[in-house]
PDB file of C-alpha atoms in Angstrom:
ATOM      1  CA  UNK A   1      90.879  60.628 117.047  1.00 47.00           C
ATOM      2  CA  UNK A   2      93.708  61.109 114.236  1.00 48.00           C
ATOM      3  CA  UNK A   3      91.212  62.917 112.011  1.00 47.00           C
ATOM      4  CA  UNK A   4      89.961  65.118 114.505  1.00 45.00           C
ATOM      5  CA  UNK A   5      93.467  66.521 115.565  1.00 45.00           C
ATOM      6  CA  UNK A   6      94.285  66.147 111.724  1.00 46.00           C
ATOM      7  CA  UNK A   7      91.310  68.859 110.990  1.00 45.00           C
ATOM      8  CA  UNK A   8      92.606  70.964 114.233  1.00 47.00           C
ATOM      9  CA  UNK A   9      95.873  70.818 113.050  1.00 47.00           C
ATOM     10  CA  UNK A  10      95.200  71.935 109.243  1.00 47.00           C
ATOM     11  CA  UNK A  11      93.089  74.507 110.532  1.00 48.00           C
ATOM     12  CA  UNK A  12      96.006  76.201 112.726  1.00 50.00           C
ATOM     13  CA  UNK A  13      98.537  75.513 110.021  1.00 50.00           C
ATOM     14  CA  UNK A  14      99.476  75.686 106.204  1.00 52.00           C
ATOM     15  CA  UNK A  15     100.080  73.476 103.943  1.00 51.00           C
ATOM     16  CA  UNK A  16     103.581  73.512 101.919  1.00 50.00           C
ATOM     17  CA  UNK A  17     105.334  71.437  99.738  1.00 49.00           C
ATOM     18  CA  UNK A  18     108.502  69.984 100.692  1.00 49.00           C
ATOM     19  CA  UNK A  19     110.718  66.291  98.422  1.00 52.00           C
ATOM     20  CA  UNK A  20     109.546  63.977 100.898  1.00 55.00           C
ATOM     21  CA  UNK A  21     105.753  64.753 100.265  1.00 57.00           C
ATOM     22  CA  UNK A  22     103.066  67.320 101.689  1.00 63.00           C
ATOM     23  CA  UNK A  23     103.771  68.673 106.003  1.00 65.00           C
ATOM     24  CA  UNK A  24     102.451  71.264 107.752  1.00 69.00           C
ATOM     25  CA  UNK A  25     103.754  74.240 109.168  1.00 74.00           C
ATOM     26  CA  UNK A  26     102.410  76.136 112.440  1.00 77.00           C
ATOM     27  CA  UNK A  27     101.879  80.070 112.150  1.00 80.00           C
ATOM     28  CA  UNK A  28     102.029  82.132 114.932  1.00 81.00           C
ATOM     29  CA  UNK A  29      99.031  84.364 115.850  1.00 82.00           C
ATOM     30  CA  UNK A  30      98.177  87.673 114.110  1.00 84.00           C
ATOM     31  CA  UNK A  31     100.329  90.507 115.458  1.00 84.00           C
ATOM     32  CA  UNK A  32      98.175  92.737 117.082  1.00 84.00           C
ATOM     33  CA  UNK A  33      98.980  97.019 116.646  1.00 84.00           C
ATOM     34  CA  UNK A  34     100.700  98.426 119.396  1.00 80.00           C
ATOM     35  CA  UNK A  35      99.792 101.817 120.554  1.00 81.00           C
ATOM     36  CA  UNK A  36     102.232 104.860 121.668  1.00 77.00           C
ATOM     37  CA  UNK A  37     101.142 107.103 123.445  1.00 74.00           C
ATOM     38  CA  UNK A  38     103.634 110.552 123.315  1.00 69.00           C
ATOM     39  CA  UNK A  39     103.542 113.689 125.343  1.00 72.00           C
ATOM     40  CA  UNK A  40     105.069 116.691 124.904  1.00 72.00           C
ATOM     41  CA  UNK A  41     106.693 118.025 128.528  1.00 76.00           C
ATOM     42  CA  UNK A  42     107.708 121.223 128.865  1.00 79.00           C
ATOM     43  CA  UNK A  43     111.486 122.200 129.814  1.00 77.00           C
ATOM     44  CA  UNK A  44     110.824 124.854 131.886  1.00 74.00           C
ATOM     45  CA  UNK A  45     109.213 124.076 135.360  1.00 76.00           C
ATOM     46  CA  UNK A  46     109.385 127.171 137.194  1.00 78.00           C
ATOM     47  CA  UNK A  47     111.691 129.959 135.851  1.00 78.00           C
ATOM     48  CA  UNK A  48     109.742 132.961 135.229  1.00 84.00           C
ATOM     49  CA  UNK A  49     106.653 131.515 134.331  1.00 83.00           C
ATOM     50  CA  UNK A  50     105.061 134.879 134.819  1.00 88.00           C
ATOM     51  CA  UNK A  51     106.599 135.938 131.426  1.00 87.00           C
ATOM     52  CA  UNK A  52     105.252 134.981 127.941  1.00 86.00           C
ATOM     53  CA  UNK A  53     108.890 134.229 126.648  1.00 87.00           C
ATOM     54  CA  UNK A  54     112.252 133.701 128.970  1.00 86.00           C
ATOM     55  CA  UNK A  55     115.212 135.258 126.783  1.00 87.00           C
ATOM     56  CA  UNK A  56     118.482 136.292 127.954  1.00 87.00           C
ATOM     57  CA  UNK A  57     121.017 138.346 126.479  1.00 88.00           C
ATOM     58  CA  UNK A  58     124.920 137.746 127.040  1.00 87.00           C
ATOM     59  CA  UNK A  59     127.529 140.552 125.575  1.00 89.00           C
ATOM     60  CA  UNK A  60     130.298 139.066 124.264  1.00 87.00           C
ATOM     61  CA  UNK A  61     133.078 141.180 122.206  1.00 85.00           C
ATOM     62  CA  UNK A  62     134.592 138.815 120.136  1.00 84.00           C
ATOM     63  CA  UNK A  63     131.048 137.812 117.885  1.00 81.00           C
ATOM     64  CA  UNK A  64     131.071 138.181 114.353  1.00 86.00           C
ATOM     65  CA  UNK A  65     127.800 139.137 113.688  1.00 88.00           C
ATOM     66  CA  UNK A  66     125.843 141.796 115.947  1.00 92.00           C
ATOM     67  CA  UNK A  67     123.204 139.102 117.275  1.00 92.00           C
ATOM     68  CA  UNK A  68     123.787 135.497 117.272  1.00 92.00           C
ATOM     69  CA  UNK A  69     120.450 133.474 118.907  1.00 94.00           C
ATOM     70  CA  UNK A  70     121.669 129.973 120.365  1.00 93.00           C
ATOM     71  CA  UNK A  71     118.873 127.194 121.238  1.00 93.00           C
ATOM     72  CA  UNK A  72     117.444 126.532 124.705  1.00 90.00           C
ATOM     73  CA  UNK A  73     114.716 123.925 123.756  1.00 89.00           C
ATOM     74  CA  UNK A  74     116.575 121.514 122.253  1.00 88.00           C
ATOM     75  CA  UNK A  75     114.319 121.201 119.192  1.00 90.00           C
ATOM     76  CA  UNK A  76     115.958 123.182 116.978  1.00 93.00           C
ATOM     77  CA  UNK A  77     117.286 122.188 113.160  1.00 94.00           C
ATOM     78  CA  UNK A  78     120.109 123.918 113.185  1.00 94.00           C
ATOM     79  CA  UNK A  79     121.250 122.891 116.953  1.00 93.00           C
ATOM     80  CA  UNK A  80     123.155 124.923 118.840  1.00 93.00           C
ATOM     81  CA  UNK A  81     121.687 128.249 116.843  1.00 94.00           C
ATOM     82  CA  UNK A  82     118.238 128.543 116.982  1.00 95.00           C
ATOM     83  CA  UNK A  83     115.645 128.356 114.403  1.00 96.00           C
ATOM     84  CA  UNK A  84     112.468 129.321 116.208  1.00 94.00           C
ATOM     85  CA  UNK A  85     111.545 125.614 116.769  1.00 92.00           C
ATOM     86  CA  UNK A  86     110.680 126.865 120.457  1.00 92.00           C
ATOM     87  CA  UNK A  87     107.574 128.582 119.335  1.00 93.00           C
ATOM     88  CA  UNK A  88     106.451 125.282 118.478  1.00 92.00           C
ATOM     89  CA  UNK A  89     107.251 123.312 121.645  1.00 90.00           C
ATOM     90  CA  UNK A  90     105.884 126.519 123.481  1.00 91.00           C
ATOM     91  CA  UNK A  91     102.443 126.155 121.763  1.00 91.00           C
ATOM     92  CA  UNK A  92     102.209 122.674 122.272  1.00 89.00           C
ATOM     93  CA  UNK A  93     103.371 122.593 126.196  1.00 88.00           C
ATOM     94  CA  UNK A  94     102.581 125.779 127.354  1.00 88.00           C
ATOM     95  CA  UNK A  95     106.201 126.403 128.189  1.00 89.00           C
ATOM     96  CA  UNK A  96     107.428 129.905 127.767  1.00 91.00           C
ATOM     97  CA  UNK A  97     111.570 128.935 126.565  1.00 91.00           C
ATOM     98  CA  UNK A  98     113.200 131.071 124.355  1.00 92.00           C
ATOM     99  CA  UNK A  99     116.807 131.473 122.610  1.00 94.00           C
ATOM    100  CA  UNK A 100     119.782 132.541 124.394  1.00 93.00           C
ATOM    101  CA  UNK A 101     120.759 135.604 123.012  1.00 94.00           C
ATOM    102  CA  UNK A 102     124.832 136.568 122.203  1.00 93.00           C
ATOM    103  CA  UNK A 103     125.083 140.100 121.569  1.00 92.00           C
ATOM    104  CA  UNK A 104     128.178 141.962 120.433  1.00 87.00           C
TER     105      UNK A 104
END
């Protein structure tokens, strides 16, 4: 009986050398890969869906520069301006955001 759970035993486990002479140690089972699974969701449920890109322009007097676009999807690089990240979200979802749009 002691060689048969010797043999099960040095099967599950590996053998290392320690002062006080040769022991085994148990490994735990393989990791298995887990698996994500991501989806892109658009931002805009129902707000003019009928058009192929919502922007809205806002005049404000004290801009510096004529035109100054500011994010709405949240994906942009240069968050708050926008960097035309949305075209890419807007491809992938089928949304239809655009940038908010501060004109002088």
């Amino acid at each position: 009986m002691a060689s048969s759970s010797l043999s099960l035993c040095s099967s599950l486990a590996a053998p290392s050398r320690s002062f006080s002479g040769t022991h085994f140690t148990v490994r735990p089972p393989p990791r298995r890969p887990v698996r994500w699974a991501i989806r892109a969701i658009g931002i805009n449920p129902e707000i003019r869906k009928a058009e192929e890109k919502v922007v809205d322009s806002v005049a404000v007097s004290e801009l510096a520069k004529p035109v100054t676009p500011y994010c709405r999807c949240w994906r942009s690089g240069t968050f708050p301006l926008c960097d035309g990240s949305h075209m890419k979200h807007n491809k992938a979802t089928g949304d239809n955001v655009g940038p908010l749009l501060l004109k002088k």
